């Protein structure tokens, strides 16, 4: 199948050639004709399948046809709502690329940054608005955005949207959207609450499904190192000695952990940066841009921050910890080998995480290859429940001790400076 067979207009085909897309992905083949025929869509697909182009191309095409008949300042005809800033930016970048030979105007709005630039762009008029829910409602309330002219609505990553607690924002948005519209609804998973939400949004939708979460793992070569908690850092250093690992996205569950690993890597003269929820938006964007430009070798990310990062041809993913939810593993490794490219995932497992491997292997229905050439093999056993409790207690005690000593130091320096003032 070729893009030419999907009735796509010449200006978009030309842009796709520039992007060097040779043929449409499965979701694109299935979805583009249905959207062009003005159907509502219930799409079960995750990031990495080519889903963005699957909805962005036909939206641009509809608008291109409409716009030739219209004059004046563009109004928002298509609204795309997505849960994270990173996803919003990437969708907007894709629209820019696919629509570069058309006259379609677009903008992206998201929270965590000043609204001035975003408002300026909106004032000039846009056909397509990509938005995260909070900033969108905010700008609607301030009168900078009107949804009255929207006739195409996309809800992207609906499951993540609910996970992140956006349900009330979505309900509010639905009240503001015109009844007569085409709606496209995408979600990686389809639990009952998502299906229920989709019913409120869609009319006679066509269902489209591509690669359920567990099957993404099939195109990726997966390796597993068993080690001890205390030797993870050394093992990582050993793994990164392999020069073929030119760039890697490294996952860590916690923000503190991500910072710690990044510091350690920088100390070892490995170019690294962390992205997570505590980093400012411009820091995250800078790190991502540097990574994309090849200036950073290891991008350390937490699960939420990494969701939606779109990096072409990312070869390697490292799991610095084994996720306790098997689906998270599939999402993580799905960041490599995107759109049919081959990828490699390397997981590091400490004794406490041994049990998670079994859950993951059950979900992906295959064994992960254990690397035997491992200078830091696992020698310790997982803790018993009693040991775990003791360990947690000890951890808490140390933390309290640390804070108490910091407080003491702080009090001492305060009394020292006030005594100097007295003198
Ligand atoms: P998405 O699922 O929208 O996040 O897309 C995943 C990645 O696949 C992005 O980097 C796209 O640029 C890329 N992509 C989308 N469609 C195609 C295609 N037909 N051929 C090659 N790459 C594609």
JSON list of N, CA and C in Angstrom, two decimals, residues 73 85 90 101 104 131 170 180 193 195 254 261 311 330 346-347 353 356 376 389:
[
{"chain": "A", "resi": 73, "resn": "UNK", "atom": "N", "xyz": [-10.07, 35.90, 8.72]},
{"chain": "A", "resi": 73, "resn": "UNK", "atom": "CA", "xyz": [-9.21, 35.32, 9.74]},
{"chain": "A", "resi": 73, "resn": "UNK", "atom": "C", "xyz": [-9.63, 33.88, 10.03]},
{"chain": "A", "resi": 85, "resn": "UNK", "atom": "N", "xyz": [2.35, 18.02, 27.73]},
{"chain": "A", "resi": 85, "resn": "UNK", "atom": "CA", "xyz": [2.94, 19.09, 26.92]},
{"chain": "A", "resi": 85, "resn": "UNK", "atom": "C", "xyz": [3.79, 18.50, 25.80]},
{"chain": "A", "resi": 90, "resn": "UNK", "atom": "N", "xyz": [4.73, 17.71, 20.11]},
{"chain": "A", "resi": 90, "resn": "UNK", "atom": "CA", "xyz": [5.06, 16.82, 18.99]},
{"chain": "A", "resi": 90, "resn": "UNK", "atom": "C", "xyz": [3.96, 16.73, 17.94]},
{"chain": "A", "resi": 101, "resn": "UNK", "atom": "N", "xyz": [3.11, 22.42, 2.87]},
{"chain": "A", "resi": 101, "resn": "UNK", "atom": "CA", "xyz": [2.78, 22.92, 1.52]},
{"chain": "A", "resi": 101, "resn": "UNK", "atom": "C", "xyz": [1.30, 23.32, 1.41]},
{"chain": "A", "resi": 104, "resn": "UNK", "atom": "N", "xyz": [-2.58, 25.90, 5.89]},
{"chain": "A", "resi": 104, "resn": "UNK", "atom": "CA", "xyz": [-3.24, 25.65, 7.18]},
{"chain": "A", "resi": 104, "resn": "UNK", "atom": "C", "xyz": [-2.43, 26.25, 8.33]},
{"chain": "A", "resi": 131, "resn": "UNK", "atom": "N", "xyz": [-3.89, 21.14, 22.14]},
{"chain": "A", "resi": 131, "resn": "UNK", "atom": "CA", "xyz": [-3.92, 21.69, 23.50]},
{"chain": "A", "resi": 131, "resn": "UNK", "atom": "C", "xyz": [-3.89, 20.62, 24.57]},
{"chain": "A", "resi": 170, "resn": "UNK", "atom": "N", "xyz": [-12.39, 17.19, 30.72]},
{"chain": "A", "resi": 170, "resn": "UNK", "atom": "CA", "xyz": [-12.94, 16.70, 29.44]},
{"chain": "A", "resi": 170, "resn": "UNK", "atom": "C", "xyz": [-14.45, 16.89, 29.41]},
{"chain": "A", "resi": 180, "resn": "UNK", "atom": "N", "xyz": [-22.62, 19.24, 16.27]},
{"chain": "A", "resi": 180, "resn": "UNK", "atom": "CA", "xyz": [-22.37, 18.73, 14.92]},
{"chain": "A", "resi": 180, "resn": "UNK", "atom": "C", "xyz": [-20.86, 18.77, 14.67]},
{"chain": "A", "resi": 193, "resn": "UNK", "atom": "N", "xyz": [-14.16, 2.18, 31.62]},
{"chain": "A", "resi": 193, "resn": "UNK", "atom": "CA", "xyz": [-14.41, 3.62, 31.77]},
{"chain": "A", "resi": 193, "resn": "UNK", "atom": "C", "xyz": [-14.07, 4.41, 30.52]},
{"chain": "A", "resi": 195, "resn": "UNK", "atom": "N", "xyz": [-14.33, 3.12, 27.36]},
{"chain": "A", "resi": 195, "resn": "UNK", "atom": "CA", "xyz": [-15.39, 2.84, 26.39]},
{"chain": "A", "resi": 195, "resn": "UNK", "atom": "C", "xyz": [-16.60, 3.71, 26.72]},
{"chain": "A", "resi": 254, "resn": "UNK", "atom": "N", "xyz": [11.76, 6.85, 39.80]},
{"chain": "A", "resi": 254, "resn": "UNK", "atom": "CA", "xyz": [11.60, 8.06, 40.59]},
{"chain": "A", "resi": 254, "resn": "UNK", "atom": "C", "xyz": [12.42, 9.23, 40.06]},
{"chain": "A", "resi": 261, "resn": "UNK", "atom": "N", "xyz": [21.20, 9.20, 38.95]},
{"chain": "A", "resi": 261, "resn": "UNK", "atom": "CA", "xyz": [21.86, 8.49, 37.85]},
{"chain": "A", "resi": 261, "resn": "UNK", "atom": "C", "xyz": [22.52, 9.49, 36.91]},
{"chain": "A", "resi": 311, "resn": "UNK", "atom": "N", "xyz": [11.11, 10.33, 19.37]},
{"chain": "A", "resi": 311, "resn": "UNK", "atom": "CA", "xyz": [12.46, 10.46, 18.86]},
{"chain": "A", "resi": 311, "resn": "UNK", "atom": "C", "xyz": [12.59, 9.46, 17.71]},
{"chain": "A", "resi": 330, "resn": "UNK", "atom": "N", "xyz": [6.20, -2.63, 28.60]},
{"chain": "A", "resi": 330, "resn": "UNK", "atom": "CA", "xyz": [5.92, -2.62, 27.16]},
{"chain": "A", "resi": 330, "resn": "UNK", "atom": "C", "xyz": [5.94, -1.19, 26.63]},
{"chain": "A", "resi": 346, "resn": "UNK", "atom": "N", "xyz": [17.41, -3.07, 27.18]},
{"chain": "A", "resi": 346, "resn": "UNK", "atom": "CA", "xyz": [18.29, -3.73, 28.14]},
{"chain": "A", "resi": 346, "resn": "UNK", "atom": "C", "xyz": [17.71, -3.43, 29.53]},
{"chain": "A", "resi": 347, "resn": "UNK", "atom": "N", "xyz": [17.40, -4.48, 30.26]},
{"chain": "A", "resi": 347, "resn": "UNK", "atom": "CA", "xyz": [16.80, -4.26, 31.58]},
{"chain": "A", "resi": 347, "resn": "UNK", "atom": "C", "xyz": [17.75, -4.71, 32.68]},
{"chain": "A", "resi": 353, "resn": "UNK", "atom": "N", "xyz": [13.17, -7.05, 42.45]},
{"chain": "A", "resi": 353, "resn": "UNK", "atom": "CA", "xyz": [12.33, -6.91, 41.25]},
{"chain": "A", "resi": 353, "resn": "UNK", "atom": "C", "xyz": [12.18, -8.23, 40.48]},
{"chain": "A", "resi": 356, "resn": "UNK", "atom": "N", "xyz": [8.82, -9.22, 39.27]},
{"chain": "A", "resi": 356, "resn": "UNK", "atom": "CA", "xyz": [8.18, -8.44, 38.20]},
{"chain": "A", "resi": 356, "resn": "UNK", "atom": "C", "xyz": [8.48, -9.04, 36.82]},
{"chain": "A", "resi": 376, "resn": "UNK", "atom": "N", "xyz": [28.78, -8.28, 37.03]},
{"chain": "A", "resi": 376, "resn": "UNK", "atom": "CA", "xyz": [28.16, -7.97, 38.33]},
{"chain": "A", "resi": 376, "resn": "UNK", "atom": "C", "xyz": [26.88, -8.79, 38.52]},
{"chain": "A", "resi": 389, "resn": "UNK", "atom": "N", "xyz": [10.50, -5.08, 56.00]},
{"chain": "A", "resi": 389, "resn": "UNK", "atom": "CA", "xyz": [9.97, -4.16, 56.99]},
{"chain": "A", "resi": 389, "resn": "UNK", "atom": "C", "xyz": [11.11, -3.49, 57.76]}
]
